């Protein structure tokens, strides 16, 4: 049986849906049953901060798809529970982890990965570039102002649809032995600047959407004012500053190599989510 953690989020919910649709025995771990994915899977309610609930969710599990906000103590607790309960393989959703990165999230991912490497469990790492779904956070501003503010400069990103990350995770989870010890770098099909994002949104919406550039410091302040927790806003601003420097300007064909299909384009993503940018 496969356990999907973080199953109410963008990657976890889609991975659970795909596995359920393919009739693979799957359990989805959520903190709130009301936010359980609409999928043909078993639901387990648990909390990353309560080890006893993790142990209960892990019983009978062979493979875990590990998705979370990447808080080291929480993911380490999941890995430790998996080891206690005899799980064989972990498919970890991660990013460009680095112990000396200026971005706190990346340092946290590196800490988690270091623990996973010493856990004795077999594992696969899925290193995703920026998610297209992050653009949905811009929708309210775009609807109100026909513009969005970003501190990514002219930097390019190999954006990937979170549904494609989920599809990769599901594929690996079903055949974990074939992917043991591998780290796959996952990107979309093209390098995109936020000028390109504005152009694609303009074409889809039928009016000009403007990309207004700002500095990381100003962007961080604006995110905090909008209600984003300060630590998250700081990491986001740092990440966008790195994008401006070319940090995310990479592409990979590893999604196609693992799944046998092509990754979704930005145009397809916008078409699939056009209601988010139009409905009031």
Tab-separated table of C-alpha atoms in Angstrom:
chain	number	residue	atom	x	y	z
A	1	UNK	CA	0.000	0.000	0.000
A	2	UNK	CA	1.108	3.594	-0.738
A	3	UNK	CA	0.761	6.484	1.731
A	4	UNK	CA	0.534	10.056	0.420
A	5	UNK	CA	1.249	12.751	3.002
A	6	UNK	CA	0.141	16.348	2.551
A	7	UNK	CA	-2.772	14.946	0.584
A	8	UNK	CA	-4.820	18.145	0.771
A	9	UNK	CA	-2.158	20.119	-1.132
A	10	UNK	CA	-1.556	20.615	-4.820
A	11	UNK	CA	0.888	17.726	-5.324
A	12	UNK	CA	-0.429	15.321	-2.689
A	13	UNK	CA	-4.079	15.574	-3.691
A	14	UNK	CA	-3.286	14.938	-7.348
A	15	UNK	CA	-0.971	12.016	-6.546
A	16	UNK	CA	-3.742	10.453	-4.435
A	17	UNK	CA	-6.279	11.022	-7.208
A	18	UNK	CA	-4.051	9.421	-9.838
A	19	UNK	CA	-3.225	6.399	-7.693
A	20	UNK	CA	-6.875	5.908	-6.782
A	21	UNK	CA	-7.930	6.149	-10.426
A	22	UNK	CA	-5.318	3.510	-11.294
A	23	UNK	CA	-6.685	1.237	-8.529
A	24	UNK	CA	-3.450	1.126	-6.540
A	25	UNK	CA	-4.150	0.604	-2.808
A	26	UNK	CA	-3.507	4.064	-1.384
A	27	UNK	CA	-3.969	5.891	1.894
A	28	UNK	CA	-4.068	9.701	1.991
A	29	UNK	CA	-2.850	11.436	5.145
A	30	UNK	CA	-4.556	14.748	5.929
A	31	UNK	CA	-4.714	16.926	9.012
A	32	UNK	CA	-8.350	17.866	8.413
A	33	UNK	CA	-10.795	15.252	7.083
A	34	UNK	CA	-12.861	18.040	5.519
A	35	UNK	CA	-9.926	18.744	3.182
A	36	UNK	CA	-9.381	15.151	2.108
A	37	UNK	CA	-8.823	14.701	-1.636
A	38	UNK	CA	-11.678	13.676	-3.894
A	39	UNK	CA	-10.113	10.338	-4.725
A	40	UNK	CA	-10.810	6.613	-4.494
A	41	UNK	CA	-8.415	6.123	-1.583
A	42	UNK	CA	-8.454	5.405	2.134
A	43	UNK	CA	-8.270	8.516	4.337
A	44	UNK	CA	-6.137	8.793	7.471
A	45	UNK	CA	-6.288	11.840	9.724
A	46	UNK	CA	-2.980	12.725	11.359
A	47	UNK	CA	-0.591	15.475	12.318
A	48	UNK	CA	3.113	15.782	11.527
A	49	UNK	CA	3.612	17.004	15.105
A	50	UNK	CA	1.948	13.911	16.659
A	51	UNK	CA	4.127	10.803	16.085
A	52	UNK	CA	1.425	8.407	17.270
A	53	UNK	CA	-0.857	9.517	14.410
A	54	UNK	CA	1.972	9.049	11.927
A	55	UNK	CA	2.653	5.543	13.213
A	56	UNK	CA	-1.034	4.675	12.817
A	57	UNK	CA	-1.068	6.002	9.246
A	58	UNK	CA	2.105	4.051	8.373
A	59	UNK	CA	0.805	0.618	9.349
A	60	UNK	CA	0.723	-1.694	6.358
A	61	UNK	CA	2.475	0.850	4.133
A	62	UNK	CA	5.335	-0.103	1.800
A	63	UNK	CA	5.947	3.227	0.027
A	64	UNK	CA	5.442	6.839	1.153
A	65	UNK	CA	5.059	9.867	-1.115
A	66	UNK	CA	6.391	12.548	1.219
A	67	UNK	CA	4.864	15.973	0.564
A	68	UNK	CA	4.865	18.737	3.161
A	69	UNK	CA	5.810	22.411	3.670
A	70	UNK	CA	9.361	21.120	4.319
A	71	UNK	CA	9.583	21.921	8.018
A	72	UNK	CA	12.586	19.770	8.986
A	73	UNK	CA	11.266	18.518	12.337
A	74	UNK	CA	7.980	17.460	10.732
A	75	UNK	CA	9.410	15.615	7.730
A	76	UNK	CA	12.059	13.973	9.894
A	77	UNK	CA	9.230	12.753	12.145
A	78	UNK	CA	7.532	11.215	9.092
A	79	UNK	CA	10.744	9.494	7.999
A	80	UNK	CA	11.386	8.217	11.522
A	81	UNK	CA	7.854	6.837	11.698
A	82	UNK	CA	8.297	5.154	8.322
A	83	UNK	CA	11.457	3.478	9.564
A	84	UNK	CA	9.722	2.301	12.756
A	85	UNK	CA	6.780	0.851	10.837
A	86	UNK	CA	8.811	-1.068	8.248
A	87	UNK	CA	8.195	1.158	5.215
A	88	UNK	CA	10.526	0.226	2.366
A	89	UNK	CA	10.709	3.315	0.156
A	90	UNK	CA	10.117	7.071	0.355
A	91	UNK	CA	9.443	9.280	-2.662
A	92	UNK	CA	10.364	12.747	-1.432
A	93	UNK	CA	9.134	15.897	-3.145
A	94	UNK	CA	11.930	18.429	-2.814
A	95	UNK	CA	13.640	21.294	-4.607
A	96	UNK	CA	17.088	22.736	-5.190
A	97	UNK	CA	18.196	21.862	-1.666
A	98	UNK	CA	21.417	23.306	-0.300
A	99	UNK	CA	22.776	23.478	3.227
A	100	UNK	CA	24.353	26.893	2.573
A	101	UNK	CA	21.511	28.448	0.554
A	102	UNK	CA	20.298	31.922	1.585
A	103	UNK	CA	16.742	30.548	1.249
A	104	UNK	CA	15.544	28.944	4.486
A	105	UNK	CA	13.308	26.417	2.676
A	106	UNK	CA	16.282	25.078	0.725
A	107	UNK	CA	18.372	24.723	3.864
A	108	UNK	CA	15.470	22.868	5.456
A	109	UNK	CA	15.203	20.527	2.483
A	110	UNK	CA	18.921	19.784	2.716
A	111	UNK	CA	18.548	18.930	6.409
A	112	UNK	CA	15.643	16.578	5.651
A	113	UNK	CA	17.507	14.897	2.805
A	114	UNK	CA	20.565	14.370	5.009
A	115	UNK	CA	18.384	12.596	7.564
A	116	UNK	CA	16.698	10.501	4.871
A	117	UNK	CA	20.081	9.373	3.569
A	118	UNK	CA	20.989	7.991	7.009
A	119	UNK	CA	17.565	6.455	7.740
A	120	UNK	CA	18.297	3.112	6.099
A	121	UNK	CA	15.232	3.509	3.868
A	122	UNK	CA	15.305	3.274	0.101
A	123	UNK	CA	14.312	6.591	-1.465
A	124	UNK	CA	13.844	8.681	-4.606
A	125	UNK	CA	14.125	12.481	-4.728
A	126	UNK	CA	11.974	14.575	-7.050
A	127	UNK	CA	13.567	18.023	-7.411
A	128	UNK	CA	10.939	20.284	-8.930
A	129	UNK	CA	11.436	23.701	-10.454
A	130	UNK	CA	8.880	26.399	-9.537
A	131	UNK	CA	5.227	25.339	-9.714
A	132	UNK	CA	2.905	26.941	-12.242
A	133	UNK	CA	0.219	26.750	-9.539
A	134	UNK	CA	2.038	29.539	-7.682
A	135	UNK	CA	0.692	31.866	-10.378
A	136	UNK	CA	-2.803	31.354	-8.981
A	137	UNK	CA	-1.818	33.587	-6.054
A	138	UNK	CA	-1.572	36.439	-8.558
A	139	UNK	CA	-5.140	35.989	-9.803
A	140	UNK	CA	-6.919	38.389	-7.370
A	141	UNK	CA	-4.509	41.221	-8.183
A	142	UNK	CA	-4.729	40.554	-11.908
A	143	UNK	CA	-8.536	40.648	-11.780
A	144	UNK	CA	-8.458	43.950	-9.882
A	145	UNK	CA	-5.589	45.767	-11.582
A	146	UNK	CA	-4.786	43.893	-14.814
A	147	UNK	CA	-1.233	43.652	-13.517
A	148	UNK	CA	0.941	41.781	-11.055
A	149	UNK	CA	4.058	42.693	-9.078
A	150	UNK	CA	7.069	40.398	-8.897
A	151	UNK	CA	10.737	40.691	-7.914
A	152	UNK	CA	12.079	38.115	-10.387
A	153	UNK	CA	13.492	40.700	-12.792
A	154	UNK	CA	14.050	39.290	-16.273
A	155	UNK	CA	15.000	35.876	-14.889
A	156	UNK	CA	13.712	32.735	-16.557
A	157	UNK	CA	12.145	29.712	-14.873
A	158	UNK	CA	11.567	26.165	-16.090
A	159	UNK	CA	8.107	26.216	-14.463
A	160	UNK	CA	6.368	22.876	-14.018
A	161	UNK	CA	2.738	22.045	-13.418
A	162	UNK	CA	2.296	20.493	-9.965
A	163	UNK	CA	0.094	17.861	-11.611
A	164	UNK	CA	3.164	16.653	-13.495
A	165	UNK	CA	5.182	16.431	-10.282
A	166	UNK	CA	2.332	14.371	-8.819
A	167	UNK	CA	2.281	12.121	-11.884
A	168	UNK	CA	6.005	11.489	-11.503
A	169	UNK	CA	5.586	10.689	-7.819
A	170	UNK	CA	2.751	8.268	-8.548
A	171	UNK	CA	4.765	6.520	-11.261
A	172	UNK	CA	7.794	6.107	-8.999
A	173	UNK	CA	5.677	4.965	-6.034
A	174	UNK	CA	4.183	2.135	-8.066
A	175	UNK	CA	7.623	0.923	-9.228
A	176	UNK	CA	9.983	2.126	-6.480
A	177	UNK	CA	12.744	-0.431	-6.994
A	178	UNK	CA	13.404	0.859	-10.507
A	179	UNK	CA	13.983	4.357	-9.163
A	180	UNK	CA	15.810	3.669	-5.885
A	181	UNK	CA	18.650	6.071	-5.134
A	182	UNK	CA	17.743	8.385	-8.007
A	183	UNK	CA	17.224	12.152	-7.922
A	184	UNK	CA	15.069	13.440	-10.786
A	185	UNK	CA	15.084	17.104	-11.776
A	186	UNK	CA	11.620	18.063	-12.981
A	187	UNK	CA	10.789	21.068	-15.147
A	188	UNK	CA	8.240	22.172	-17.678
A	189	UNK	CA	8.936	22.238	-21.418
A	190	UNK	CA	10.230	25.812	-21.721
A	191	UNK	CA	12.095	28.593	-19.982
A	192	UNK	CA	9.736	31.421	-19.079
A	193	UNK	CA	10.263	34.904	-17.701
A	194	UNK	CA	7.430	36.724	-15.967
A	195	UNK	CA	7.221	38.862	-19.099
A	196	UNK	CA	6.277	35.617	-20.881
A	197	UNK	CA	3.743	34.848	-18.145
A	198	UNK	CA	2.151	38.273	-18.650
A	199	UNK	CA	2.039	37.694	-22.413
A	200	UNK	CA	0.337	34.292	-22.083
A	201	UNK	CA	-2.172	35.654	-19.570
A	202	UNK	CA	-2.904	38.587	-21.865
A	203	UNK	CA	-3.591	36.261	-24.786
A	204	UNK	CA	-5.888	34.069	-22.696
A	205	UNK	CA	-7.793	36.896	-20.989
A	206	UNK	CA	-8.181	39.194	-23.974
A	207	UNK	CA	-6.629	42.239	-22.326
A	208	UNK	CA	-3.081	43.349	-21.531
A	209	UNK	CA	-1.698	42.044	-18.250
A	210	UNK	CA	1.296	44.048	-17.047
A	211	UNK	CA	4.269	42.626	-15.198
A	212	UNK	CA	5.485	45.305	-12.786
A	213	UNK	CA	8.959	44.711	-11.438
A	214	UNK	CA	9.963	45.485	-7.880
A	215	UNK	CA	12.866	44.716	-5.553
A	216	UNK	CA	12.938	41.642	-3.299
A	217	UNK	CA	12.759	43.872	-0.200
A	218	UNK	CA	9.697	45.723	-1.493
A	219	UNK	CA	8.133	42.446	-2.585
A	220	UNK	CA	8.670	40.930	0.859
A	221	UNK	CA	6.969	43.928	2.491
A	222	UNK	CA	4.027	43.705	0.092
A	223	UNK	CA	3.571	39.985	0.793
A	224	UNK	CA	3.538	40.582	4.554
A	225	UNK	CA	0.945	43.329	4.098
A	226	UNK	CA	-1.129	40.877	2.069
A	227	UNK	CA	-1.150	38.457	4.991
A	228	UNK	CA	1.707	36.112	4.078
A	229	UNK	CA	3.609	34.990	7.218
A	230	UNK	CA	6.860	36.939	7.518
A	231	UNK	CA	9.123	33.881	7.357
A	232	UNK	CA	7.367	32.640	4.212
A	233	UNK	CA	7.442	36.104	2.629
A	234	UNK	CA	11.167	36.354	3.351
A	235	UNK	CA	11.913	32.974	1.749
A	236	UNK	CA	9.707	33.831	-1.233
A	237	UNK	CA	11.456	37.153	-1.779
A	238	UNK	CA	14.869	35.481	-1.526
A	239	UNK	CA	13.806	32.854	-4.056
A	240	UNK	CA	12.523	35.475	-6.505
A	241	UNK	CA	15.777	37.387	-6.116
A	242	UNK	CA	17.663	34.231	-7.080
A	243	UNK	CA	15.367	33.760	-10.085
A	244	UNK	CA	16.371	37.247	-11.227
A	245	UNK	CA	19.989	36.039	-11.086
A	246	UNK	CA	19.244	32.971	-13.265
A	247	UNK	CA	19.022	30.363	-10.505
A	248	UNK	CA	15.864	28.704	-11.915
A	249	UNK	CA	16.787	28.905	-15.603
A	250	UNK	CA	17.106	25.162	-16.069
A	251	UNK	CA	15.211	22.523	-18.008
A	252	UNK	CA	15.247	18.734	-17.820
A	253	UNK	CA	13.739	15.893	-19.832
A	254	UNK	CA	13.498	13.633	-16.778
A	255	UNK	CA	9.720	14.012	-16.402
A	256	UNK	CA	9.271	12.507	-19.868
A	257	UNK	CA	11.904	9.852	-19.144
A	258	UNK	CA	10.029	8.665	-16.053
A	259	UNK	CA	6.415	9.015	-17.221
A	260	UNK	CA	6.680	8.619	-20.989
A	261	UNK	CA	4.652	11.803	-21.569
A	262	UNK	CA	5.482	15.453	-22.233
A	263	UNK	CA	5.112	18.021	-19.438
A	264	UNK	CA	2.248	20.509	-19.593
A	265	UNK	CA	2.960	23.944	-21.044
A	266	UNK	CA	2.131	27.269	-19.400
A	267	UNK	CA	-0.532	27.810	-22.070
A	268	UNK	CA	-2.222	24.548	-21.101
A	269	UNK	CA	-2.010	25.418	-17.410
A	270	UNK	CA	-3.643	28.811	-17.940
A	271	UNK	CA	-6.397	27.301	-20.093
A	272	UNK	CA	-7.130	24.702	-17.412
A	273	UNK	CA	-7.281	27.369	-14.677
A	274	UNK	CA	-8.755	30.302	-16.577
A	275	UNK	CA	-11.705	30.496	-14.162
A	276	UNK	CA	-9.322	31.543	-11.368
A	277	UNK	CA	-8.430	34.639	-13.375
A	278	UNK	CA	-11.931	35.492	-14.572
A	279	UNK	CA	-14.599	34.518	-12.044
A	280	UNK	CA	-15.566	37.125	-9.453
